[in-house]
Amino acid sequence: MKDFTKPHRISSLSEYTTKYDHSVADPEAFWEEIANSFNWRKKWDKILEWDFNSPDIKWFLGAKLNITENLLDRHLPDRGDQVAILWEPNDPKERPETITYKELHRKVCQFANAMIANGVEKGDRVIIYMPMVPEAAVAMLACARIGAVHSVVFAGFSSNALADRINDCDAKMVLTSDGNFRGAKTIDVKGVVDDALQKCSCVEKVIVFQRTKTEVHMEIGRDLWWHDAIKDMSDQNEAEEMDAEDLLFILYTSGSTGKPKGVVHTCGGYMVYTYYSFLNVFQYKPGDMYWCTADVGWITGHSYIVYGPLLAGAATIMFEGVPTYPDAGRFWEVCDKHQVNQFYTAPTAIRALQAHGLEPVRKHKLDSLKVIGSVGEPINEEAWHWYHEQIGKGRCPLVDTWWQTETGGIMISALAGITPNKPAHASLPLPGIQPIIVDADGNELEGNNVEGNLCVKFPWPSILRTTYGDHERCKQTYFSAYNNMYFTGDGAKRDHDGYLRILGRVDDVINVSGHRMGTAEVENAINEHAKVVESAVVGFPHDIKGQGIYAFVIAEADGIEEEIRETVSKMIGPIAKPDQVQIVSGLPKTRSGKIMRRILRKIASKDTSNLGDTSTLLNPEVVEDIIKGSK
Ligand code: PRX
């Protein structure tokens, strides 16, 4: 089998060091060499132009391409009959579906034609609110084919959250399904879209993929079935020519302010970086079967289920179900069934499965696994060891991959089997990535054994370009905390061996089961309850989820804790439901009226022995009350 990826796969520690040094000494030459291996309609006039202060970052200036020609058409001569997507349905009794590169190419072209026939043009925004079926990937790629900008919204978000995102990007079309199978449940999807669209006037057409065959309302003139939309469409489509810096997609993510922001990624740089990072972190080789358990609604699903793997000509598994259905051995059963070689999941799933004991693991061989990976939150040492020993059988390298929606691809991680792994350490930066640790004043902390805020001092191809419709917000959030640096929002430590350990968020963002949640966003949702006066939300350590959500609420009525949780579920989605709601008489505030979250975090974590300096508190008496109430 011809291996077109070989020249870019780093194969030894010394090669990593050489490549890394080269990537820092001459980043443009480094990335140009990788970019040269793709099909461009026209090559760049210039590799990079950047200014972190604006911010204004452009890669491969003047180049023309279509990313789908690189992940579909390019593979047809040599790999057309190879598996591109292997779909494992929710119910293990339902047959998996195998889609070759040739078939995927036809499906994408056909659906692209259907979208054009329904009025979508280059530059239009399209919302994808779909379950984990191959058609979700087809939808993303069809958008990319015709130059429409996709914005996938995780299908667990509520109609309110969906409507906000549709309106923010002024979407013309929504792609969805009738329903969604998740474990033993059948979940309504189309009804959520119908509710959301009551608040959106921009959407002209809705295309509905039939999955659960549940009865749904179809609005005449607006809604049509996916199977009807593609019926008379050709399965050939001439891809739209895109500029390297044209938008590929928008993905909404939470930050420290109330409103989620639309992180923007563009065609050329995202393509080069997701391909390169996929290949090197997972050490994917032709013929391997790769499985990432994320949902396409998150950046992990974008970069490492769809774009990265397909660009590398890989076989990528899409899984519709949940780790515990029909039992806690499902992941391992699927690994054996499809002879998975690279397995990539989240610490929260590992901890949840660990809690079920070893019985569900022992039933499966897991002997096809070569690499295991972790993403989304810090992996604690206990979970790391369990995953490494029980699943990786001590022989598979475990890659702890640190990155963000904004970074587009994996930034800090071991390269499987090439660079060393160390429990709970993301370890070393990928070639082309220049992370630094800074103190509060932005001074670089050099050498080992240092701890501070994690920044990146030089652009990489898949760095976010803007936040949709609000460039100033992008500047304020990522490029203003420190001069001439991208600020990640995470704390990090470089240990005595020089390996990086991510310490978690240093801003008002909490990470619940690997999902980012802004505390202000949850507070806004709680405040929608008519009886709520004020609220403050903090994270607390949670055995399975990593962090849980604790809400302190001043309310005009007692006994409304459950109603408050339901309000959040309605406003954002079940993933944002607070684990704890405590009704309080007041919130600890400074004289200037700022809530002292530090104190609330301590109370929520049951760590009240030393509350630190409380001398600036306006109402110290309230703290005692809250502590009493928390017990
Ligand atoms: O705090 C870091 C944490 O997840 C944040 C990014 O969240 P999101 O944009 O939703 O992307 C998640 C998937 C890439 C980061 O700021 N995070 C992600 N991966 C790790 C991590 N924290 C520690 N270790 C990781 N491997």
XYZ file of C-alpha atoms and ligand atoms in Angstrom:
657
model
C 0.000 0.000 0.000
C 1.469 3.355 -1.044
C 2.044 5.471 2.056
C 1.855 9.122 1.059
C 2.006 10.172 4.721
C 5.385 8.598 5.458
C 7.518 11.667 4.747
C 5.636 13.592 7.440
C 5.473 10.971 10.171
C 8.199 11.545 12.736
C 9.711 8.191 13.606
C 12.246 8.755 16.370
C 12.970 10.985 19.321
C 16.002 12.476 17.615
C 13.924 13.239 14.542
C 11.390 14.974 16.784
C 14.135 17.134 18.267
C 15.559 18.022 14.865
C 12.112 18.790 13.439
C 11.142 20.816 16.489
C 14.290 22.908 16.355
C 13.824 23.501 12.635
C 10.175 24.497 13.180
C 11.250 27.179 15.641
C 14.253 28.393 13.664
C 12.367 28.610 10.375
C 8.619 28.117 10.870
C 7.724 29.198 7.357
C 10.030 26.698 5.669
C 8.850 24.013 8.089
C 5.146 24.462 7.292
C 5.733 25.063 3.594
C 7.286 21.652 3.238
C 4.186 19.996 4.748
C 1.759 22.211 2.837
C 3.496 21.285 -0.415
C 2.155 17.751 -0.176
C -1.469 18.887 -0.617
C -3.397 19.629 -3.791
C -3.740 23.384 -4.178
C -5.500 24.991 -7.116
C -2.947 27.775 -6.751
C -0.023 27.937 -4.341
C 0.610 30.787 -1.917
C 2.332 34.067 -2.594
C 3.487 34.202 1.008
C 3.476 31.652 3.852
C 2.656 33.777 6.872
C 1.679 37.260 7.917
C 0.885 37.905 11.555
C 0.334 40.462 14.238
C -0.953 39.192 17.578
C -1.931 42.655 18.715
C -4.673 43.228 16.117
C -4.902 40.133 15.943
C -4.363 39.530 12.244
C -3.064 36.104 11.330
C -2.918 34.715 7.804
C -1.341 31.516 6.526
C -0.672 30.565 2.895
C -1.685 33.953 1.572
C -3.168 33.983 -1.891
C -3.395 30.174 -2.081
C -6.534 28.565 -3.542
C -7.910 25.147 -2.649
C -10.871 23.116 -1.614
C -10.265 21.027 1.500
C -12.619 18.275 0.295
C -10.471 17.729 -2.798
C -7.694 16.918 -0.374
C -9.645 14.562 1.817
C -11.724 12.889 -0.900
C -10.719 13.390 -4.561
C -7.000 13.110 -3.795
C -7.492 9.617 -2.341
C -9.634 8.184 -5.118
C -6.891 6.794 -7.401
C -4.989 4.925 -4.664
C -7.404 4.527 -1.769
C -10.863 4.821 -3.321
C -11.989 1.395 -2.113
C -10.574 1.760 1.375
C -12.757 2.444 4.382
C -13.114 6.133 5.106
C -15.857 6.033 7.762
C -16.958 3.009 9.743
C -20.167 3.751 11.585
C -21.044 1.839 14.749
C -24.695 2.387 15.687
C -26.074 2.901 19.174
C -27.656 -0.559 19.244
C -25.008 -3.290 18.935
C -27.576 -5.445 17.135
C -27.909 -2.932 14.324
C -25.435 -3.424 11.475
C -22.422 -1.138 11.274
C -22.045 0.769 8.027
C -18.836 0.955 6.056
C -18.280 3.864 3.691
C -15.296 3.820 1.348
C -13.564 6.952 0.098
C -15.312 6.506 -3.276
C -18.696 6.217 -1.603
C -18.047 9.138 0.712
C -17.015 11.238 -2.265
C -20.295 10.425 -4.003
C -22.401 11.103 -0.911
C -20.701 14.438 -0.272
C -21.057 15.546 -3.913
C -24.684 14.509 -4.000
C -25.570 16.316 -0.811
C -23.554 19.351 -1.911
C -25.729 19.479 -5.026
C -28.848 19.202 -2.874
C -27.729 22.134 -0.758
C -27.056 24.244 -3.851
C -30.483 23.308 -5.229
C -31.956 24.598 -1.988
C -30.354 27.970 -2.243
C -27.079 27.696 -0.312
C -24.230 29.735 -1.763
C -20.548 30.182 -1.005
C -20.124 32.068 2.269
C -23.604 31.235 3.628
C -23.717 29.820 7.148
C -25.298 26.410 7.731
C -26.119 24.983 11.158
C -25.675 21.247 11.658
C -27.657 19.884 14.603
C -27.417 16.152 14.118
C -26.753 12.900 15.942
C -23.599 10.846 15.375
C -24.530 9.374 12.007
C -22.248 9.414 8.932
C -24.577 11.988 7.396
C -23.335 14.500 9.988
C -19.849 14.184 8.472
C -21.345 14.249 4.972
C -23.134 17.467 5.919
C -19.913 19.116 7.139
C -17.997 18.080 4.047
C -20.785 19.089 1.665
C -20.671 22.566 3.193
C -16.898 22.663 2.714
C -17.337 21.436 -0.867
C -19.561 24.362 -1.838
C -17.832 26.947 0.332
C -20.644 27.277 2.861
C -19.502 27.826 6.454
C -20.708 25.078 8.773
C -21.420 25.530 12.411
C -22.100 22.260 14.188
C -24.117 22.575 17.368
C -23.903 19.625 19.774
C -27.297 17.905 19.622
C -27.578 17.979 23.429
C -27.970 21.767 23.490
C -31.431 23.151 24.191
C -33.603 25.065 21.723
C -32.600 28.353 23.373
C -28.892 27.633 23.005
C -29.462 26.500 19.419
C -31.462 29.637 18.568
C -28.698 31.872 19.971
C -26.139 30.202 17.738
C -28.366 30.276 14.650
C -28.999 33.988 15.129
C -25.419 34.855 15.977
C -24.153 33.509 12.661
C -27.285 34.409 10.689
C -27.646 30.878 9.302
C -29.613 30.268 6.137
C -30.074 26.526 6.505
C -30.313 23.961 9.315
C -29.386 20.300 8.789
C -30.912 18.012 11.377
C -32.616 14.666 12.013
C -35.981 13.459 13.222
C -34.512 12.025 16.414
C -31.454 10.550 18.033
C -30.761 7.173 19.682
C -28.641 7.467 22.822
C -28.364 4.408 25.015
C -31.847 3.183 25.886
C -33.381 6.553 25.024
C -34.820 8.008 21.843
C -34.290 11.742 21.912
C -36.304 14.347 20.072
C -34.164 16.432 17.746
C -36.483 17.978 15.173
C -38.826 19.306 17.878
C -35.893 21.206 19.394
C -35.116 22.729 16.001
C -38.781 23.692 15.522
C -38.772 25.444 18.899
C -35.521 27.234 18.151
C -36.728 28.426 14.763
C -39.607 30.278 16.365
C -36.922 32.724 17.456
C -34.975 32.818 14.187
C -36.088 34.515 11.016
C -32.889 33.931 9.018
C -33.362 30.212 8.307
C -34.944 29.497 4.925
C -34.635 25.726 4.658
C -34.322 22.751 7.012
C -33.167 19.375 5.708
C -34.097 16.454 7.952
C -32.262 13.150 7.971
C -34.471 10.246 8.946
C -32.868 8.243 11.749
C -35.397 7.226 14.384
C -38.471 7.214 12.111
C -40.411 9.053 14.780
C -43.194 11.273 13.597
C -42.168 14.917 13.288
C -43.737 18.133 12.139
C -42.599 19.201 8.666
C -43.179 22.863 7.929
C -44.398 23.240 4.367
C -42.056 25.296 2.229
C -39.292 25.190 4.838
C -38.599 21.563 5.756
C -37.665 18.694 3.498
C -36.402 15.159 4.044
C -32.758 14.399 3.343
C -33.698 11.383 1.153
C -36.003 13.557 -0.951
C -33.431 16.329 -1.207
C -30.803 14.009 -2.750
C -33.169 11.943 -4.888
C -32.533 13.521 -8.271
C -29.105 14.924 -7.527
C -25.960 13.986 -9.419
C -23.198 12.379 -7.373
C -20.563 14.520 -9.055
C -19.830 18.073 -7.999
C -17.134 20.515 -9.033
C -15.708 21.819 -5.753
C -15.817 25.551 -5.109
C -12.462 27.312 -5.207
C -11.663 28.750 -1.786
C -9.004 31.139 -0.598
C -6.731 29.662 2.086
C -8.108 32.274 4.485
C -11.800 31.821 3.606
C -13.903 30.568 6.527
C -14.193 26.802 6.833
C -16.302 26.689 9.963
C -17.508 28.437 13.091
C -17.689 26.519 16.347
C -19.294 28.078 19.406
C -17.556 27.696 22.723
C -17.993 29.073 26.229
C -15.798 31.704 27.782
C -15.749 33.834 30.882
C -18.540 36.100 29.687
C -22.166 35.080 29.337
C -22.459 34.575 25.612
C -20.731 31.690 23.784
C -18.406 32.902 21.071
C -18.066 31.637 17.516
C -14.478 30.515 17.042
C -13.517 30.880 13.377
C -11.224 28.494 11.504
C -10.138 28.910 7.896
C -9.459 26.462 5.075
C -5.717 26.284 4.417
C -4.056 26.392 7.830
C -6.624 24.144 9.499
C -6.109 21.554 6.768
C -2.337 21.476 7.125
C -2.322 21.378 10.907
C -5.050 18.794 11.553
C -3.427 16.437 9.054
C 0.054 16.848 10.509
C -0.967 16.587 14.157
C -3.230 13.565 13.559
C -0.491 11.681 11.807
C 2.181 12.362 14.371
C 0.345 12.174 17.672
C -1.433 8.917 16.843
C 1.295 7.544 14.567
C -1.423 6.417 12.196
C -0.232 4.041 9.473
C -2.142 2.906 6.385
C -4.401 -0.026 7.197
C -4.914 1.026 10.828
C -8.418 1.430 12.266
C -8.733 4.637 14.285
C -11.473 5.507 16.750
C -12.161 8.809 18.479
C -15.234 8.612 20.731
C -15.999 12.356 20.730
C -19.119 13.917 19.243
C -18.841 15.934 16.022
C -20.489 18.765 17.951
C -17.130 19.505 19.632
C -13.778 20.503 18.176
C -12.368 17.014 18.844
C -14.981 15.581 16.522
C -14.182 18.165 13.851
C -10.419 17.791 13.890
C -9.931 14.155 14.880
C -12.990 12.265 13.636
C -13.542 14.090 10.383
C -10.865 16.426 9.000
C -7.509 15.140 10.336
C -8.116 11.432 9.729
C -9.720 11.860 6.297
C -6.927 14.179 5.152
C -4.503 11.404 6.101
C -6.553 8.807 4.184
C -7.363 6.999 7.428
C -10.255 4.728 8.420
C -12.172 6.617 11.107
C -14.920 5.200 13.299
C -18.034 7.196 14.153
C -19.899 5.890 17.184
C -23.508 6.806 17.761
C -23.923 5.457 21.277
C -22.707 5.922 24.833
C -19.959 4.101 26.790
C -22.387 2.340 29.123
C -24.987 0.953 26.718
C -25.951 -1.826 26.681
C -23.266 -2.223 29.366
C -20.015 -0.714 30.594
C -18.035 -2.933 28.232
C -19.317 -1.297 25.051
C -16.143 0.652 24.207
C -14.033 -2.479 24.623
C -16.460 -4.621 22.657
C -16.271 -2.148 19.769
C -12.457 -2.096 19.980
C -12.384 -5.888 19.503
C -15.171 -5.995 16.951
C -13.509 -3.499 14.617
C -9.924 -4.288 15.610
C -9.264 -0.717 16.645
C -5.601 0.335 16.618
C -5.797 3.896 17.930
C -8.393 4.727 20.583
C -8.998 8.325 21.694
C -11.401 9.285 24.488
C -11.971 11.623 27.443
C -10.841 11.235 31.082
C -14.455 11.526 32.235
C -15.364 8.394 30.254
C -12.342 6.582 31.656
C -13.279 7.471 35.236
C -16.917 6.493 34.682
C -15.880 3.106 33.274
C -13.259 2.581 35.938
C -16.070 2.891 38.502
C -17.702 -0.210 36.949
C -14.712 -2.370 37.877
C -12.694 -4.757 35.734
C -15.389 -7.290 34.872
C -16.555 -5.440 31.706
C -12.926 -5.026 30.591
C -11.854 -8.638 31.112
C -14.445 -9.943 28.673
C -12.531 -8.318 25.817
C -9.088 -8.893 24.393
C -8.113 -5.360 23.409
C -5.112 -6.856 21.652
C -5.473 -4.779 18.482
C -4.799 -1.526 20.351
C -1.496 0.194 19.598
C -2.120 3.717 20.910
C -4.558 5.154 23.455
C -5.306 8.830 23.904
C -6.953 11.297 26.248
C -8.436 14.732 25.628
C -10.592 17.467 27.093
C -9.435 17.898 30.672
C -6.512 17.041 32.902
C -6.301 13.291 33.413
C -5.610 12.494 37.059
C -2.866 9.991 37.819
C -5.223 7.273 39.042
C -7.277 7.337 35.838
C -4.064 7.558 33.792
C -2.689 4.379 35.354
C -5.970 2.484 35.056
C -6.284 3.442 31.381
C -2.646 2.653 30.678
C -2.622 -0.697 32.478
C -6.129 -2.096 32.033
C -6.911 -0.832 28.549
C -3.465 -0.241 27.058
C -2.190 -3.373 28.887
C 0.911 -1.428 29.773
C 2.192 -1.732 26.210
C 0.305 1.067 24.403
C 1.670 4.589 24.610
C -0.914 6.904 26.192
C -1.050 10.318 24.563
C -2.457 13.025 26.821
C -3.344 15.660 24.247
C -3.761 19.268 25.340
C -5.487 21.680 22.990
C -8.598 23.873 22.619
C -11.397 24.800 20.240
C -9.332 27.909 19.506
C -6.146 26.028 18.669
C -7.886 23.837 16.074
C -5.511 20.951 16.687
C -3.415 19.177 19.327
C -0.692 21.479 20.676
C 1.042 19.658 23.505
C 1.195 15.873 23.577
C 3.508 12.927 23.374
C 3.882 11.496 19.883
C 2.831 7.896 20.478
C 5.836 5.704 21.113
C 8.217 8.393 19.840
C 8.460 10.914 22.651
C 8.120 9.684 26.254
C 4.822 9.727 28.163
C 4.592 10.700 31.743
C 1.435 10.183 33.844
C -0.823 13.265 33.927
C 1.550 15.303 31.750
C 0.651 16.502 28.284
C 4.446 16.581 27.985
C 6.030 18.249 24.941
C 4.846 20.673 22.254
C 4.307 19.449 18.721
C 6.728 20.769 16.105
C 5.684 24.283 15.161
C 4.204 25.039 18.591
C 6.002 27.456 20.914
C 4.301 27.390 24.321
C 5.635 29.506 27.160
C 4.794 29.874 30.815
C 4.451 33.423 32.096
C 3.967 35.061 35.468
C 1.131 37.507 36.194
C 3.067 40.335 34.538
C 3.720 38.393 31.388
C 7.380 37.666 32.081
C 8.486 34.401 30.557
C 9.403 31.815 33.198
C 12.327 29.992 31.731
C 13.909 26.743 32.830
C 12.325 23.844 34.673
C 10.234 23.667 37.832
C 8.171 26.729 37.005
C 4.436 27.294 37.155
C 2.258 30.053 35.712
C -0.087 30.898 32.884
C 0.201 29.103 29.575
C 0.664 31.232 26.452
C 1.883 30.616 22.925
C 4.306 33.067 21.419
C 4.228 32.245 17.729
C 1.313 31.428 15.413
C 0.629 27.934 14.089
C -1.517 27.238 11.017
C -4.779 26.315 12.813
C -4.899 29.136 15.369
C -8.326 30.832 15.495
C -8.562 33.887 13.239
C -11.411 35.734 14.937
C -14.617 35.268 16.897
C -17.484 35.522 14.465
C -19.002 38.970 14.176
C -16.953 40.361 17.073
C -13.246 40.706 16.385
C -12.732 42.909 19.430
C -13.875 40.068 21.648
C -11.258 37.790 20.123
C -8.616 40.402 20.828
C -9.756 40.964 24.403
C -10.088 37.287 25.258
C -6.925 35.857 23.768
C -4.494 38.599 22.792
C -4.792 41.317 25.420
C -3.836 39.628 28.691
C -0.174 39.551 27.626
C 1.649 41.562 25.020
C 2.248 39.771 21.742
C 1.108 36.351 22.957
C -1.888 34.069 22.608
C -3.259 33.434 26.118
C -4.819 29.996 26.582
C -6.740 30.569 29.819
C -4.953 27.542 31.334
C -2.349 27.303 34.039
C 0.641 25.046 33.449
C 3.776 23.750 35.080
C 7.069 22.735 33.504
C 8.404 20.004 35.762
C 12.005 19.132 36.630
C 12.337 17.049 33.454
C 10.998 19.802 31.228
C 7.581 18.177 30.657
C 4.475 20.320 30.642
C 1.579 19.579 32.954
C -1.705 21.397 32.439
C -3.183 22.584 35.715
C -6.644 23.617 34.496
C -8.395 26.886 33.807
C -7.340 30.079 35.519
C -10.424 32.009 34.361
C -14.142 31.671 35.076
C -14.504 28.630 32.888
C -15.290 25.232 34.351
C -14.705 21.935 32.645
C -17.539 19.487 33.220
C -16.902 16.059 31.709
C -14.561 17.705 29.231
C -17.240 20.241 28.248
C -16.439 23.892 28.662
C -18.915 25.896 30.632
C -18.743 29.585 31.430
C -19.856 30.313 34.975
C -21.495 33.529 33.742
C -23.409 31.556 31.127
C -24.849 29.225 33.778
C -25.624 32.197 36.058
C -27.507 33.927 33.232
C -29.573 30.771 32.754
C -30.334 30.463 36.488
C -31.368 34.111 36.616
C -34.083 33.358 34.052
C -36.056 31.661 36.837
C -38.674 34.161 37.971
C -37.955 33.657 41.677
C -34.191 34.066 41.436
C -32.653 37.329 42.644
C -28.969 36.637 42.113
C -26.668 33.685 41.628
C -23.015 32.715 41.656
C -21.698 29.560 40.033
C -18.377 27.867 40.713
C -16.760 24.545 39.876
C -15.851 21.899 42.439
C -13.857 18.664 42.162
C -16.059 15.781 40.983
C -14.893 12.152 40.939
C -16.259 11.300 37.509
C -16.880 14.589 35.730
C -13.594 16.227 36.742
C -15.510 19.305 37.817
C -19.103 19.651 38.909
C -21.264 22.791 38.910
C -22.215 24.357 42.250
C -24.758 27.188 42.226
C -25.298 29.549 45.163
C -28.628 31.251 44.643
C -30.482 34.084 46.355
C -34.155 33.380 45.733
C -37.546 34.668 46.765
C -38.802 31.170 47.535
C -37.562 27.951 49.150
C -37.650 24.482 47.664
C -37.005 25.579 44.087
C -33.625 23.857 43.710
C -34.944 21.322 41.202
C -36.793 24.028 39.243
C -33.537 25.940 38.978
C -31.741 22.899 37.603
C -34.522 22.432 35.049
C -34.293 26.090 34.050
C -30.613 25.647 33.238
C -31.356 22.503 31.278
C -33.954 24.406 29.286
C -31.764 27.440 28.691
C -28.516 25.633 27.820
C -28.973 21.854 27.879
C -28.755 18.948 30.337
C -24.922 19.100 30.332
C -25.048 22.434 32.167
C -27.411 21.337 34.975
C -25.860 22.260 38.321
C -24.933 19.264 40.488
C -25.648 21.312 43.611
C -27.987 24.223 44.119
C -27.845 25.969 47.485
C -30.326 28.684 48.345
C -28.488 31.372 50.332
C -29.431 34.592 52.061
C -26.558 36.548 50.532
C -23.368 36.207 48.508
C -19.926 37.201 49.829
C -19.069 40.503 48.203
C -16.254 42.987 48.273
C -16.988 46.640 49.010
C -17.004 47.287 45.299
C -19.776 44.716 44.881
C -17.709 41.932 43.317
C -18.611 38.398 44.344
C -15.669 36.692 46.054
C -15.745 33.469 44.119
C -12.567 32.260 45.754
C -14.542 31.794 48.979
C -17.443 30.109 47.225
C -15.043 27.739 45.467
C -13.622 26.715 48.831
C -17.072 26.131 50.297
C -18.171 24.138 47.254
C -15.019 22.003 47.567
C -15.710 21.428 51.284
C -12.383 23.049 52.087
C -13.395 25.644 54.651
C -10.522 25.313 57.125
C -8.744 28.314 55.644
C -10.784 30.763 53.625
C -7.856 33.107 53.075
C -8.055 36.848 53.439
C -11.659 37.891 54.097
C -10.874 41.382 55.399
C -12.174 43.101 52.261
C -15.573 41.443 52.618
C -18.557 43.740 52.960
C -20.719 41.059 54.578
C -18.523 38.491 56.398
C -21.510 37.167 58.369
C -22.996 35.665 55.230
C -20.033 33.303 54.850
C -20.840 31.424 58.075
C -24.442 31.038 56.943
C -23.406 29.651 53.593
C -21.008 27.177 55.206
C -23.761 25.981 57.558
C -26.197 25.650 54.666
C -23.715 23.672 52.603
C -23.554 20.888 55.178
O -8.590 23.594 30.115
C -8.140 22.928 28.959
C -8.923 21.649 28.785
O -9.985 21.945 27.916
C -9.922 23.310 27.488
C -10.356 23.429 26.072
O -11.684 23.036 25.957
P -12.360 22.873 24.537
O -12.100 24.089 23.730
O -13.766 22.489 24.752
O -11.580 21.709 23.836
C -11.576 20.445 24.399
C -10.940 19.472 23.447
C -9.677 19.892 22.834
C -8.499 23.703 27.711
O -8.351 25.092 27.854
N -8.106 20.566 28.213
C -8.209 20.036 26.987
N -7.352 19.008 26.843
C -6.675 18.892 28.007
C -7.154 19.889 28.869
N -6.663 20.054 30.110
C -5.681 19.222 30.498
N -5.180 18.242 29.736
C -5.635 18.029 28.482
N -5.140 17.039 27.753
